[in-house]
Short mmCIF file of C-alpha atoms in Angstrom, two decimals:
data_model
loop_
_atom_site.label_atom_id
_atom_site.label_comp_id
_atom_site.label_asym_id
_atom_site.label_seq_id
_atom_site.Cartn_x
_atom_site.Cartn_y
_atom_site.Cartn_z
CA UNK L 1 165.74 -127.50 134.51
CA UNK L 2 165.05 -127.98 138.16
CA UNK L 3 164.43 -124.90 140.34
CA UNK L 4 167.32 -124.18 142.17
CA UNK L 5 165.56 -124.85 145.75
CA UNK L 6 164.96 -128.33 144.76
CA UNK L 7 168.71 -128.88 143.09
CA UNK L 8 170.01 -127.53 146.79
CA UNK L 9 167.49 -129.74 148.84
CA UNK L 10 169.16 -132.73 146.80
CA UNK L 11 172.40 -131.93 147.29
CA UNK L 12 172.06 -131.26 151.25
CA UNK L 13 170.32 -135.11 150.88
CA UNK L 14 172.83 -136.60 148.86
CA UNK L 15 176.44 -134.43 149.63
CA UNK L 16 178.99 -133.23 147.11
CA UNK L 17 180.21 -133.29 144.54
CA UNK L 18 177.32 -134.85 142.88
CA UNK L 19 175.83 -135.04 139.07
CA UNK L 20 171.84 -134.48 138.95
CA UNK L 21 170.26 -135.46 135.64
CA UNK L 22 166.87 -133.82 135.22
CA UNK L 23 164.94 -136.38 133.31
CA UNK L 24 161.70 -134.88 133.18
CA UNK L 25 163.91 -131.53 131.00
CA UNK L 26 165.26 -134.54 128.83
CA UNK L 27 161.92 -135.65 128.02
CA UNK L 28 160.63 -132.48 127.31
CA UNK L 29 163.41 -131.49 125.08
CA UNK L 30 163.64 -134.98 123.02
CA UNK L 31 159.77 -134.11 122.33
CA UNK L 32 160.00 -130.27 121.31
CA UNK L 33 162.93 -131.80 119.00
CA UNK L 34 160.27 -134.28 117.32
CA UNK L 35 157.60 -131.34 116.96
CA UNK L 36 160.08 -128.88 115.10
CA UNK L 37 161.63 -131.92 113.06
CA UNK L 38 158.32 -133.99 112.03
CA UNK L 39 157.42 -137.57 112.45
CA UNK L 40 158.96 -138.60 109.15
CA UNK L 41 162.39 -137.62 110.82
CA UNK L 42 164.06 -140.45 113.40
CA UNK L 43 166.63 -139.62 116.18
CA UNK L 44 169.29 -141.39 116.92
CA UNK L 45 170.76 -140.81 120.62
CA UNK L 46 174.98 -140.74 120.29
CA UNK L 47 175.19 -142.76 123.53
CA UNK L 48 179.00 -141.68 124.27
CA UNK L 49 177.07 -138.39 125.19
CA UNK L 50 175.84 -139.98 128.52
CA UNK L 51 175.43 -143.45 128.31
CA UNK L 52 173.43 -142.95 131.94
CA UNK L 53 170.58 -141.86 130.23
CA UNK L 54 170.19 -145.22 127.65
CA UNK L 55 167.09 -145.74 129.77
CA UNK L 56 165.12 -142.87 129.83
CA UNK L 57 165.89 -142.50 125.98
CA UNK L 58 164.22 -145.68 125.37
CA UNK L 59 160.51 -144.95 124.48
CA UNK L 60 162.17 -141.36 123.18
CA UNK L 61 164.50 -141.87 120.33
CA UNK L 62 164.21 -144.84 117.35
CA UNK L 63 168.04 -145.82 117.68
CA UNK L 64 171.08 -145.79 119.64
CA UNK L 65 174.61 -145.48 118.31
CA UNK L 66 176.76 -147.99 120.06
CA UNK L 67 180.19 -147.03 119.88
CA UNK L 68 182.24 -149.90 121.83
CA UNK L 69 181.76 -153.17 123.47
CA UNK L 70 181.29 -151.74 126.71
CA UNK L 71 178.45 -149.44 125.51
CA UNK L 72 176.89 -152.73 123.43
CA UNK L 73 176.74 -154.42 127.15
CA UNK L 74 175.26 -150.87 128.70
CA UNK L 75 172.47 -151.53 126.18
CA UNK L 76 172.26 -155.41 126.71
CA UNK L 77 171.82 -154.50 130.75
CA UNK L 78 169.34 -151.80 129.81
CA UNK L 79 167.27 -154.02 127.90
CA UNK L 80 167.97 -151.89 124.22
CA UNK L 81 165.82 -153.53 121.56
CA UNK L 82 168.33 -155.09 119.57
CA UNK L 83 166.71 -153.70 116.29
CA UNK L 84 167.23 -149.96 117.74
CA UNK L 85 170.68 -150.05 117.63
CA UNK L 86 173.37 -148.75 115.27
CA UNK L 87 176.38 -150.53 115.66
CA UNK L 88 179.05 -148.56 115.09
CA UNK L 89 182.94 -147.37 115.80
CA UNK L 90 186.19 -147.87 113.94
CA UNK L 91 187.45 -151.31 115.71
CA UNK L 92 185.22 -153.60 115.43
CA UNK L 93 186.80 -156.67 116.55
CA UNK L 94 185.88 -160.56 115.21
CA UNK L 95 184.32 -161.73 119.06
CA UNK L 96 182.19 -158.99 119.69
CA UNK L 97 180.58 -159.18 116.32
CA UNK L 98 180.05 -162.41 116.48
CA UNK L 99 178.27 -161.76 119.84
CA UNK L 100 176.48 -159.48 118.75
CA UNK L 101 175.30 -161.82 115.60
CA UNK L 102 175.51 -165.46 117.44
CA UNK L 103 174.59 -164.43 121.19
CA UNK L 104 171.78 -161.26 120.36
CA UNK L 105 170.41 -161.99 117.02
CA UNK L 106 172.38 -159.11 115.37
CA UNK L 107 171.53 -155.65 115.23
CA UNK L 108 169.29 -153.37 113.23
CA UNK L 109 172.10 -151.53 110.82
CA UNK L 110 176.00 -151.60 110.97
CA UNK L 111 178.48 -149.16 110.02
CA UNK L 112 180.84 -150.09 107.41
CA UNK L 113 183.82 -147.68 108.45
CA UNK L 114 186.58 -149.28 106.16
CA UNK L 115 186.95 -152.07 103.38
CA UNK L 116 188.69 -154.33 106.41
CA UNK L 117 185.50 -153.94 108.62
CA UNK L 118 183.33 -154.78 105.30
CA UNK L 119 185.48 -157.97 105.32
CA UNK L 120 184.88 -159.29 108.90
CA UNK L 121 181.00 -158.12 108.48
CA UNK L 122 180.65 -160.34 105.68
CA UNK L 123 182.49 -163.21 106.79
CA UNK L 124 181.10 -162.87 110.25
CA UNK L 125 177.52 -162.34 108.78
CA UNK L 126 178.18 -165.46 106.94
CA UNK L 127 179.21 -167.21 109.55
CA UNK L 128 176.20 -166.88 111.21
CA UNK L 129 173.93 -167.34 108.29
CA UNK L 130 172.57 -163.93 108.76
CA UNK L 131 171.96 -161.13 106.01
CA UNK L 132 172.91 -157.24 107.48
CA UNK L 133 171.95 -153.97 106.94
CA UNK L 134 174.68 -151.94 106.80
CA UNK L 135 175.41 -148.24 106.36
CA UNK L 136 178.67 -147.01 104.38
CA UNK L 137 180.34 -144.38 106.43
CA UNK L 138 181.36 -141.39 104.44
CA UNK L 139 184.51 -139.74 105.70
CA UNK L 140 185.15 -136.14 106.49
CA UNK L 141 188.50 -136.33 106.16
CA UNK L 142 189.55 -138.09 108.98
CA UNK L 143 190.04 -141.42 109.98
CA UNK L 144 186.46 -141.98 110.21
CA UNK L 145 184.69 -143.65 107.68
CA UNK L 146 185.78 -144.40 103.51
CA UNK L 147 186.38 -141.54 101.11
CA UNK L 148 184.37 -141.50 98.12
CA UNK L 149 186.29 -143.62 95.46
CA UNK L 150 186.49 -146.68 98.11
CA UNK L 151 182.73 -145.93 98.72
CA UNK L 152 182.36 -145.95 94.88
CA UNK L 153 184.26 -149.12 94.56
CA UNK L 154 182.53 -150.91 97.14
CA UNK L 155 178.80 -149.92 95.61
CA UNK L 156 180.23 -150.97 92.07
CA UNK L 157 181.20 -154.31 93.60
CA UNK L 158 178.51 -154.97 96.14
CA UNK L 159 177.38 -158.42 94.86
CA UNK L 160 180.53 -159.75 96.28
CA UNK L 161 179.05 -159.37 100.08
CA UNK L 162 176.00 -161.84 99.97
CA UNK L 163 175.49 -161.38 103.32
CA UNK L 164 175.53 -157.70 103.09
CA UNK L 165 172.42 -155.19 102.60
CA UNK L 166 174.19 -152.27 101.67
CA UNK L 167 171.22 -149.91 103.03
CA UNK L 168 172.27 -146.54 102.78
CA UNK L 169 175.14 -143.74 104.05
CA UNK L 170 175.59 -142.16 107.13
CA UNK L 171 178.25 -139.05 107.92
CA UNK L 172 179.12 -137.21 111.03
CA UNK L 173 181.41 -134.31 110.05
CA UNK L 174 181.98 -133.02 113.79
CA UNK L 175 180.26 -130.91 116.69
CA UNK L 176 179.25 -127.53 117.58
CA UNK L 177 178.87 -125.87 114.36
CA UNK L 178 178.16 -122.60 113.89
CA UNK L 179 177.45 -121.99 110.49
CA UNK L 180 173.92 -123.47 108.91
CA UNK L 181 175.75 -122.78 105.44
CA UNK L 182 178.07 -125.51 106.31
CA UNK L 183 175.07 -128.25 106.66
CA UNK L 184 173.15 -126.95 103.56
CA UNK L 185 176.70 -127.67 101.90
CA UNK L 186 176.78 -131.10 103.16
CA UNK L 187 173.39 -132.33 102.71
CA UNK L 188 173.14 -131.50 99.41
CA UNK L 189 176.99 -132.83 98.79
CA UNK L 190 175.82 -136.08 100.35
CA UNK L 191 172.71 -135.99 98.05
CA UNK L 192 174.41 -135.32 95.19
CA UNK L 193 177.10 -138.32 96.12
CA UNK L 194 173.70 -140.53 96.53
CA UNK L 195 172.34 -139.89 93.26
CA UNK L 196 175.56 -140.26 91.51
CA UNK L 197 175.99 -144.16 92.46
CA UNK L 198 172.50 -144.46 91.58
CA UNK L 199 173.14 -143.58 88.15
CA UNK L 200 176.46 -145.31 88.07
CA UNK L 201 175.01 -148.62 89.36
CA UNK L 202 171.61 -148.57 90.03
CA UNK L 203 172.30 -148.50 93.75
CA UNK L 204 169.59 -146.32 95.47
CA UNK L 205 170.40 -145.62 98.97
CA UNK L 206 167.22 -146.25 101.49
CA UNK L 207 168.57 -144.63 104.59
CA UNK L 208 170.46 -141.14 104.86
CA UNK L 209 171.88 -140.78 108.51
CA UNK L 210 173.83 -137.47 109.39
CA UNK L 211 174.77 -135.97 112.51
CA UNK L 212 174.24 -132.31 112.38
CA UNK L 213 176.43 -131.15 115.24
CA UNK L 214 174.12 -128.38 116.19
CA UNK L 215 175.45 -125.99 118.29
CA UNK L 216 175.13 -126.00 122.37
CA UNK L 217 175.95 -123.09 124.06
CA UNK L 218 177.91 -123.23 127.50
CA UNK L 219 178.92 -119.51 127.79
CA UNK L 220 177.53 -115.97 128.95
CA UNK L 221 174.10 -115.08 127.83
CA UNK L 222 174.04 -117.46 125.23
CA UNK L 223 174.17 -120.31 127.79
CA UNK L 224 170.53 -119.99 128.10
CA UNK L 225 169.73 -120.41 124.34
CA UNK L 226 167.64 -123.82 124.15
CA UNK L 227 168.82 -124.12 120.50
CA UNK L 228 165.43 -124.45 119.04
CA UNK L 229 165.89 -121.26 116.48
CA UNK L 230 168.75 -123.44 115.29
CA UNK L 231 167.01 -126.61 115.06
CA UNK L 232 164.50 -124.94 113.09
CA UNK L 233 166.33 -123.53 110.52
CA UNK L 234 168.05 -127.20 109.98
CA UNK L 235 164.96 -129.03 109.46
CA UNK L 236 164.35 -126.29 107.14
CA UNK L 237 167.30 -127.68 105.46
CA UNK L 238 165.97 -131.35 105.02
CA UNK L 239 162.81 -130.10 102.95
CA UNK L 240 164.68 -131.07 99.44
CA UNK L 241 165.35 -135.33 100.62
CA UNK L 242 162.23 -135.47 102.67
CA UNK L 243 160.53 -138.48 101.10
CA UNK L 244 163.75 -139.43 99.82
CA UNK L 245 165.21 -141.18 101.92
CA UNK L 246 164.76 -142.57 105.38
CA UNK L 247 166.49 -139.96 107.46
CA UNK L 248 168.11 -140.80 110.60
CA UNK L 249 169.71 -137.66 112.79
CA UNK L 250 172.46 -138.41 115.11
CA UNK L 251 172.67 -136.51 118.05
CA UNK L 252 174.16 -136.69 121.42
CA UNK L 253 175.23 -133.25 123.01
CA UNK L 254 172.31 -131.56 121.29
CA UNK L 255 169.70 -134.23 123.26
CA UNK L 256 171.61 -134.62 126.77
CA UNK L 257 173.18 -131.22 127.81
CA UNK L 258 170.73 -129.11 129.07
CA UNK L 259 169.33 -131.70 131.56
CA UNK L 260 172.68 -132.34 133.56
CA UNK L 261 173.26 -129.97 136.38
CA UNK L 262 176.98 -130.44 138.25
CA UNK L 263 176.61 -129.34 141.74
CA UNK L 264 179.87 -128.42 143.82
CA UNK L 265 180.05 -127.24 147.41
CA UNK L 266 183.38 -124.24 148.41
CA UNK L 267 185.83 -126.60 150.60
CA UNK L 268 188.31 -123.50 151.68
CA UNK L 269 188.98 -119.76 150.39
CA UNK L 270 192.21 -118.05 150.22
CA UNK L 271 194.22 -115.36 148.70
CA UNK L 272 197.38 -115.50 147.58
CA UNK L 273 199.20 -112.57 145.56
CA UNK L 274 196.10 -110.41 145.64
CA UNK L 275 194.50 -113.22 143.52
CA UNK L 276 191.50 -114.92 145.32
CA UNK L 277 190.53 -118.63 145.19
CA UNK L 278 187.79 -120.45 145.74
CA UNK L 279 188.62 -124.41 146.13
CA UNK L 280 185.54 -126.66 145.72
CA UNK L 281 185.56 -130.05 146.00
CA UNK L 282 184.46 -130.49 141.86
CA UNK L 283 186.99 -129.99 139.16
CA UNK L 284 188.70 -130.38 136.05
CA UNK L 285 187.57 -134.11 136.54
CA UNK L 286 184.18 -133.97 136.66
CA UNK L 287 183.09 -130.46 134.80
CA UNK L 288 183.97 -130.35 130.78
CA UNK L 289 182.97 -127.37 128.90
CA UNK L 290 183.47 -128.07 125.33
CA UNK L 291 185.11 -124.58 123.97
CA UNK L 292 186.46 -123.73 127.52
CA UNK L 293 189.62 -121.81 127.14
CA UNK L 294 192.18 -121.59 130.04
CA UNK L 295 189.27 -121.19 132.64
CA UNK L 296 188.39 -117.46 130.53
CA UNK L 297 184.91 -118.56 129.60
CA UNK L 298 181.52 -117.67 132.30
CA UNK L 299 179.92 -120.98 131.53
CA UNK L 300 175.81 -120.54 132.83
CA UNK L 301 176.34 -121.27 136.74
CA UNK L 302 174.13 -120.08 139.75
CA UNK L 303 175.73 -119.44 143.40
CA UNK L 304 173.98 -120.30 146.26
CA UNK L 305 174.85 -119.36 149.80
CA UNK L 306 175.03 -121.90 152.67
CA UNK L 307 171.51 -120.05 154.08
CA UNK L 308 170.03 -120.93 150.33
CA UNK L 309 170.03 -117.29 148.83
CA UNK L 310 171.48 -116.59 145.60
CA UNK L 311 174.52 -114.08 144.81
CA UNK L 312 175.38 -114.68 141.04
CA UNK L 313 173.93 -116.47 138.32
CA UNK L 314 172.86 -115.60 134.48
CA UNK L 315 168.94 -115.76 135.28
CA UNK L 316 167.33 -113.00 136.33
CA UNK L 317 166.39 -113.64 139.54
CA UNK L 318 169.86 -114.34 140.21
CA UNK L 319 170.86 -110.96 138.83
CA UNK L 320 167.91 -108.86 141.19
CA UNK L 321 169.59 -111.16 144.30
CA UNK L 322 173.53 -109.91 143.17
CA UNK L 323 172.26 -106.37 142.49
CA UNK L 324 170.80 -106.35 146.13
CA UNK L 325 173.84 -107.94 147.71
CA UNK L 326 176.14 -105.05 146.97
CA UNK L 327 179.45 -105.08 145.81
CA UNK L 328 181.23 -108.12 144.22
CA UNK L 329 184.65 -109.71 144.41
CA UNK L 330 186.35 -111.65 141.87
CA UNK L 331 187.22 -115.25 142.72
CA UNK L 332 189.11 -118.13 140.43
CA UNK L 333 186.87 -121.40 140.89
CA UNK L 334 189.91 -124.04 141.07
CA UNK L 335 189.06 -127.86 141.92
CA UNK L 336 190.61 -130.15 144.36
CA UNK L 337 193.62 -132.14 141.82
CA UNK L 338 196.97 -131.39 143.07
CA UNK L 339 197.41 -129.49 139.18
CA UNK L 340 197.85 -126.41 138.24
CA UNK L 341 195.52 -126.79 135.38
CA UNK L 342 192.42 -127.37 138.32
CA UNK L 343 191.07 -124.41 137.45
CA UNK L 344 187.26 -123.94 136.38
CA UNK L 345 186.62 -120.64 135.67
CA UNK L 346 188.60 -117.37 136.40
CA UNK L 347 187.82 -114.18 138.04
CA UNK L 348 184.13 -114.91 138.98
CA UNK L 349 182.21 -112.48 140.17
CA UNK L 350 180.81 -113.41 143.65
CA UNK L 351 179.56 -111.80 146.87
CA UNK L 352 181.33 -113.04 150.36
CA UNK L 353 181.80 -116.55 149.04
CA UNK L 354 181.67 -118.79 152.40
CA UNK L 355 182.86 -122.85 152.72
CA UNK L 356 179.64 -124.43 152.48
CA UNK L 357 178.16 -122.38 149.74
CA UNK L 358 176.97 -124.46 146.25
CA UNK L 359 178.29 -123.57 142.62
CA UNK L 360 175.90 -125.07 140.34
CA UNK L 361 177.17 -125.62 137.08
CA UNK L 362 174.39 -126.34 133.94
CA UNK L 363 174.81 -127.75 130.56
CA UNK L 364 176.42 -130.56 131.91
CA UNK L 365 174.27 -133.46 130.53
CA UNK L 366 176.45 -134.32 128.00
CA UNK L 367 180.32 -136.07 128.15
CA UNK L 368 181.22 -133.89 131.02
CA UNK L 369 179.84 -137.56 133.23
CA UNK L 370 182.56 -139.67 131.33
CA UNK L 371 185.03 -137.14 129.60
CA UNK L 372 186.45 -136.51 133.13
CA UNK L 373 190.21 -137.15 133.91
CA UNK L 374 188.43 -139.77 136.73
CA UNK L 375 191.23 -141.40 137.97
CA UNK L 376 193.64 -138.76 138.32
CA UNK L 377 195.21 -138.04 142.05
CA UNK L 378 192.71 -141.51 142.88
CA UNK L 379 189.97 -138.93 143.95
CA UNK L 380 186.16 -140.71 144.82
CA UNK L 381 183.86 -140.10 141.76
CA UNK L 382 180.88 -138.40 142.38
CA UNK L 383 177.72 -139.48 142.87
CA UNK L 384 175.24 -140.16 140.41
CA UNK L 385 171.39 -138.60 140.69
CA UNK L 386 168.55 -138.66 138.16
CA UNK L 387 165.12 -136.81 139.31
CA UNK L 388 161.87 -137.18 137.45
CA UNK L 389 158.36 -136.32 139.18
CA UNK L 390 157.35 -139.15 138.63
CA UNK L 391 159.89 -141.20 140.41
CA UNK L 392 161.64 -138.44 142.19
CA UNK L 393 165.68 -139.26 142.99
CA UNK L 394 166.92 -142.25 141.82
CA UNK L 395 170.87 -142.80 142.64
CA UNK L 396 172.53 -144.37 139.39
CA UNK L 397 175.69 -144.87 140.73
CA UNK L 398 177.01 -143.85 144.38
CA UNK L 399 179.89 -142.18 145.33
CA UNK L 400 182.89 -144.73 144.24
CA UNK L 401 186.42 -145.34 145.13
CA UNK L 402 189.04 -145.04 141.93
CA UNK L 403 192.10 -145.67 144.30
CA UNK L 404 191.42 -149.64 143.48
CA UNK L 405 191.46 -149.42 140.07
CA UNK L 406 194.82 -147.02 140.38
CA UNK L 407 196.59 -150.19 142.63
CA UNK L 408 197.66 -153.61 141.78
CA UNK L 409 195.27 -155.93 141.70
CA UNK L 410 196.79 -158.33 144.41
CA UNK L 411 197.03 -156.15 146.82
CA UNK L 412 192.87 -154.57 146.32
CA UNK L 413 192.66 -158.71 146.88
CA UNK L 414 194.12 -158.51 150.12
#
């Protein structure tokens, strides 16, 4: 990640509250990824994780999974090779397909998420005299995907979908897992379900995509694990369908986190009931720690002064600068929604917190930029900065106004 002198010098340049996406970290970390995995192993970036960084992810990752109509035209704006993306989600409606098919040329693979969106793929695919590659999503046991008799019934009777190149599976059994005994279980589950239609039917699936859900780390000391140890062991895991299949990893959270820096500047300071607070103009709305439980968790955070020093943080130059400022007070980080539920973290440790100081909050690459509750209280979103070396700040989006899309229409007219 940036060093924190340069983080501050953008912030003074730009103002807060402010999102800084470190593109040069995202590079580096998409390429470690493809050294530990190997070359035979493709990526696939789970836009929803920050569709801001479809760009730089580009030349990085082979696919994109594109979730919603909104993210298909984020990828039509951004130039997306058609061929590199995954269309997926569970509504796929009749126009947007046929956008996709008539207007783009189609796709390179499509999720098949239930035996009603194998219906409109065919007849749309028909429609437009095109033949698809499509992957049968295997549900989890939620309303994602087919379970494994539909997915067995639609294999058995695949010759009824001309249009239809039934190319492989693809599951995504949910995020942040902790166990690597869990994804041994599934990958060889999946396997196993793979060469049971193959004896059934003769139906040999080409491409195996699976989102892992690796686990990021937001809190304490294990904030500053990169994950690689993890990532390791998995790919360890793929040794027995290497050569298999084609294998296709969906990740989002895993790719984008660690490059996203949220950085917040102290507005006032009170106490009230012997409890202090420290108001900054962030919050709830802009900063989402997946895990976060009523404020109790230290997610990885440095605290810089208004003068630029630094009083608290989890590195250790950050510790050396608290143990030399003396003695510590505990302060409850609350943002600037009229809610109760504003509050970031409690009881932080800080030395004589100050308004103008900066709380800069890491991890933050992933959903934290679109999870937010936005348009609550009609507060200005933040502003939007990406930094490479190359092309040093770049503002994505400036500071914007939510107040007009909270207001009739006729009267923003006016």
């Amino acid at each position: 990640m940036l060093e924190i002198a340069k983080i501050v010098e953008l912030a003074k340049e730009h103002a807060t509250p402010m999102y800084l996406f470190d593109l040069d970290e995202l590079q580096s970390r998409v390429q470690a990824m493809k050294e530990i995995l190997g070359e035979d192993i493709r990526l696939c970036y789970a836009m929803k994780a920050n569709p801001f960084l479809v760009d730089s992810m580009k030349q990085a990752v082979h696919k994109f999974e594109v979730c919603s109509p909104g993210e298909f035209a984020i990828c039509e704006r951004e130039q997306v090779a058609m061929a590199d993306i995954v269309l997926s989600g569970v509504n796929k409606e009749k126009a947007d397909i046929l956008h996709v098919m008539k207007d783009c040329g189609g796709v390179g693979v499509y999720t098949i998420e239930s035996r009603t969106q194998l219906e409109l793929l065919q007849a749309c695919a028909k429609e437009t005299n095109l033949t698809i590659r499509a992957l049968i999503r295997v549900t989890s046991g939620n309303q994602f995907g087919v379970d494994e008799s539909e997915l067995e019934d639609i294999i058995a009777n695949r010759t009824q979908y001309p249009n239809i190149d039934f190319y492989g599976i693809q599951c995504y059994t949910g995020t942040q897992k902790k166990k690597m005994k869990q994804i041994e279980e599934e990958l060889t589950h999946l396997d196993g379900l793979c060469d049971s239609l193959k004896e059934k039917y003769g139906w040999m699936a080409k491409e195996f995509e699976y989102g892992p859900g690796l686990l990021v780390s937001y809190f304490g000391e294990e904030a500053l694990n990169d994950g690689f140890d993890e990532l390791k062991e998995f790919a360890a895991l793929l040794a027995p369908i290497r050569g298999k299949y084609e294998i296709t990893l969906e990740m989002g959270r895993f790719i984008a986190a660690s490059c996203g820096v949220f950085v917040s500047s102290v507005v006032d300071l009170k106490t009230n009931k012997e409890q202090n607070y420290c108001i900054i103009d962030g919050g709830i709305n802009h900063i989402n720690y997946y895990g976060q439980t009523m404020a109790m968790k230290i997610p990885a955070y440095t605290y810089v002064k208004a003068d630029g020093s630094i009083t608290a943080g989890f590195d250790m130059a950050a510790r050396r600068k608290l143990a030399q400022a003396g003695a510590t007070e505990k302060w409850t980080i609350c943002g600037s929604l009229c809610t109760v539920g504003d509050v970031i973290v409690k009881n932080l440790p800080v030395v004589k917190p100050e308004i103008g100081d900066l709380i800069l909050f890491y991890n933050i690459g992933a959903y934290s930029v679109t999870e937010g509750i936005y348009l609550f209280l009609s507060r200005r979103m933040p502003k939007i900065v990406a930094y490479s070396k190359k092309e040093k700040a770049v503002v994505y989006r400036d500071v914007l106004a939510s107040d007009t899309i909270n207001s009739r229409m006729s009267l923003v007219r006016k």
